[in-house]
């Protein structure tokens, strides 16, 4: 322990998972463990010298098949604050189009002996497939419409810090549920922590069987927001959706955009969240997005803490 | 001239005649020369005698839907390797889908296949001719010329014809040549980017679903057009409860309609996909358990006529991909019979019904002499141990591709000997 005096992981029992692919793989106590670890990471980012040497000598590769400035920077900063060597590989032109399969890419990267791969991919299950072909830890930074586990963890941490608890709350997730990995990870995580979950969306943006994943399903925003403690808005891929999944942005905003009038149905102290990047005027009124109820910038801050905690937990567990 | 062959002391199961009793079969010159149920059979002095020791002797299986890779993708499967797999699985004839490169959309390609199969395959290969050029759903092929070259039926294989007008013309023209149309019905726009059955399980995996209606809507259309044109129509790939109902209703009015189901849809369901196992990503998606029960009932009640393997070899390059990006299809020639016997062992469907769906019914639909144990019929026969236990190991299968949907499955029932035209083409060795 003399080498790592500032480690926070030493206070926690070893984390038993090798990868973080899906919230569904985590037991309730593991979710709480990760949140508690993340809580300890928050002050690290707030102090003047924002570093812990716990991952010194470790190599982290961020492999993003889909561009994402925000998530990639968050993982990069998290790794660097823990002292890891962080390499970013943005696969802008898909390497599949150059004839290299995901499995080939995995084999190539594996030969460089990284300690952790942080992977985002457009196809559900791609990160899991990659994890089967490498010898290091793999963190899912979003795979298609499947999962985005660190987003759900940072959302939970944000909720817990604002509300003082998670269990017993009512959380509404609103918007394009059908295509959202954020919604799936959140429903799984909140469900595991005994939160009442509601999904609110037009029927065509609700995936089949959603009633088995959420406590309640609403198609009316005002009905659905009644008495909720947390309002989570989802990004609408409006470039793709317009004319196909919804007739127009203005109609969507009228019925499903979060404005003061609709927010008034939620509890008076309800907080507003958004995983970003936001479409102001599409799914959310700019005045709400930047208003006093919004905790959206806190989510970004908690994102770094959660990712530090996940990296630390996976890699120090690996050591043990 | 090979010696006459006598198989005695067999349990003769012949679905065409409803026979299930002890007896003996004499094979001469590639055909069944004599059949004795209970009583003695005249045995030539020079005959080779096989004591079946009570094993089931059944007609060789006729598989209605098999993809190979020859010509064009020989690394996936050749006619020879498919023939090896078929022989080991008790399949003595298979209908080969036209999805090759080039596609089977021309008499010359049919002719090539017939000759190539005779030269290299241990079993009978029956080419299906494409309905449209390049199977692209646009322009009709030369049905008559391909029939003359040896095509047994018409099919666009994996592809489904979207244009109702074109399909009507194709059906009329097929009726003109008395050729059966095998059609896999998919509404492409409704199926969209779907990669598995629509429902909770797809939602949990974050995968796009294929609604059952993507199968039933074009199926309803096809059955109406079949009545309009008088064509013999085979609904090639039934996977949903709704399809069983639609076919049942149509059959009551139109005797020219038949239907087939893949062994995968009889034995597996969407849950087998687990966490993105791409060997379970199939052209006709695995459906819910309710759908599976419905197609089993459809088979038992006779609404569904045939069971096929939907053998579709794909290499690991195209299978070891994220689920949505992976190719569809699974091999199945070698596991078809044993998997189908699961339905018998579970008391869901009687043995005669299961075998009928892979022997005499396909033969009737295709107009073949095979598929029955009768004097004068081709000696395409299998000896089967109905209870022989074995476990599927992808590395022991004879197909050139490994993508079995039964990897690791424990099966009961195995072919001990396969005979094609009087010649033993497979002999099981422990």
Coordinates of N, CA and C in Angstrom, one line a residue, chain A residues 22 25 101-103 121 123-126 128-129 145-146 179 184 207-209 212-213, chain B residues 193 198-208 275-276 317 320-325:
Chain A
X22 N -23.0 -4.3 -19.0 CA -24.4 -4.1 -18.9 C -24.8 -3.9 -17.4
X25 N -25.8 -7.0 -15.5 CA -24.8 -7.9 -14.9 C -24.5 -7.6 -13.4
X101 N -12.7 -6.6 -39.4 CA -13.9 -6.8 -38.6 C -13.6 -6.4 -37.2
X102 N -14.7 -6.3 -36.4 CA -14.5 -5.9 -35.0 C -13.6 -6.9 -34.2
X103 N -13.7 -8.1 -34.6 CA -12.9 -9.1 -33.9 C -11.4 -9.0 -34.3
X121 N -19.8 1.6 -29.6 CA -20.1 1.1 -31.0 C -21.5 1.3 -31.3
X123 N -23.5 -0.8 -32.8 CA -24.3 -2.0 -32.8 C -24.5 -2.6 -31.4
X124 N -25.7 -2.9 -31.1 CA -26.0 -3.6 -29.8 C -25.2 -4.9 -29.7
X125 N -24.6 -5.1 -28.6 CA -23.8 -6.4 -28.4 C -22.4 -6.3 -28.9
X126 N -22.0 -5.3 -29.6 CA -20.7 -5.2 -30.1 C -19.6 -5.2 -29.0
X128 N -19.9 -6.4 -26.0 CA -19.8 -7.7 -25.4 C -19.0 -8.7 -26.3
X129 N -19.2 -8.6 -27.6 CA -18.5 -9.5 -28.5 C -17.0 -9.2 -28.4
X145 N -28.6 0.5 -29.3 CA -29.7 0.9 -28.4 C -29.7 0.0 -27.2
X146 N -28.6 -0.7 -26.9 CA -28.6 -1.6 -25.8 C -28.4 -1.0 -24.5
X179 N -35.2 4.0 -29.1 CA -33.9 4.0 -29.6 C -32.8 4.3 -28.6
X184 N -32.6 2.3 -21.4 CA -32.5 0.9 -20.9 C -31.6 0.7 -19.7
X207 N -40.8 1.0 -27.1 CA -40.4 -0.4 -27.7 C -41.4 -1.4 -27.2
X208 N -41.6 -2.5 -27.9 CA -42.5 -3.6 -27.4 C -42.0 -4.2 -26.1
X209 N -42.9 -4.5 -25.2 CA -42.6 -5.1 -23.9 C -42.1 -4.1 -22.9
X212 N -42.8 -4.2 -19.2 CA -42.1 -5.2 -18.3 C -40.9 -4.6 -17.7
X213 N -40.4 -3.5 -18.3 CA -39.1 -2.9 -17.8 C -39.4 -1.6 -17.0
Chain B
X193 N -35.2 -2.7 -40.6 CA -33.9 -3.0 -40.1 C -33.9 -4.1 -39.0
X198 N -39.8 -9.4 -33.0 CA -40.2 -8.2 -32.3 C -40.8 -8.5 -30.9
X199 N -40.4 -7.8 -29.9 CA -40.9 -8.1 -28.6 C -40.0 -7.7 -27.4
X200 N -40.4 -8.0 -26.2 CA -39.6 -7.6 -25.1 C -38.1 -8.0 -25.2
X201 N -37.9 -9.2 -25.7 CA -36.5 -9.7 -25.7 C -35.7 -8.9 -26.6
X202 N -36.2 -8.5 -27.8 CA -35.5 -7.6 -28.7 C -35.3 -6.2 -28.0
X203 N -36.2 -5.7 -27.3 CA -36.1 -4.5 -26.6 C -35.0 -4.5 -25.5
X204 N -34.9 -5.6 -24.8 CA -33.9 -5.7 -23.8 C -32.5 -5.7 -24.4
X205 N -32.4 -6.4 -25.5 CA -31.1 -6.5 -26.2 C -30.8 -5.2 -27.0
X206 N -31.8 -4.3 -27.1 CA -31.5 -3.1 -27.9 C -31.5 -3.4 -29.4
X207 N -32.2 -4.4 -29.8 CA -32.1 -4.8 -31.2 C -33.5 -4.5 -31.9
X208 N -33.5 -4.2 -33.1 CA -34.7 -3.9 -33.8 C -35.5 -5.2 -34.1
X275 N -27.3 -13.8 -25.2 CA -26.6 -12.6 -25.4 C -25.9 -12.5 -26.8
X276 N -26.8 -12.2 -27.8 CA -26.3 -11.9 -29.1 C -25.6 -13.1 -29.8
X317 N -16.2 -15.4 -40.4 CA -16.0 -14.0 -40.8 C -17.3 -13.2 -40.7
X320 N -19.1 -13.9 -36.9 CA -18.5 -13.3 -35.7 C -18.5 -11.8 -35.8
X321 N -19.7 -11.2 -35.8 CA -20.0 -9.8 -35.9 C -21.0 -9.4 -34.9
X322 N -21.1 -8.1 -34.6 CA -22.2 -7.7 -33.8 C -23.5 -8.2 -34.4
X323 N -24.5 -8.6 -33.6 CA -25.7 -9.3 -34.0 C -26.3 -8.6 -35.2
X324 N -26.5 -7.3 -35.2 CA -27.2 -6.6 -36.3 C -26.4 -6.7 -37.6
X325 N -25.1 -6.8 -37.5 CA -24.3 -6.8 -38.7 C -23.9 -8.2 -39.2

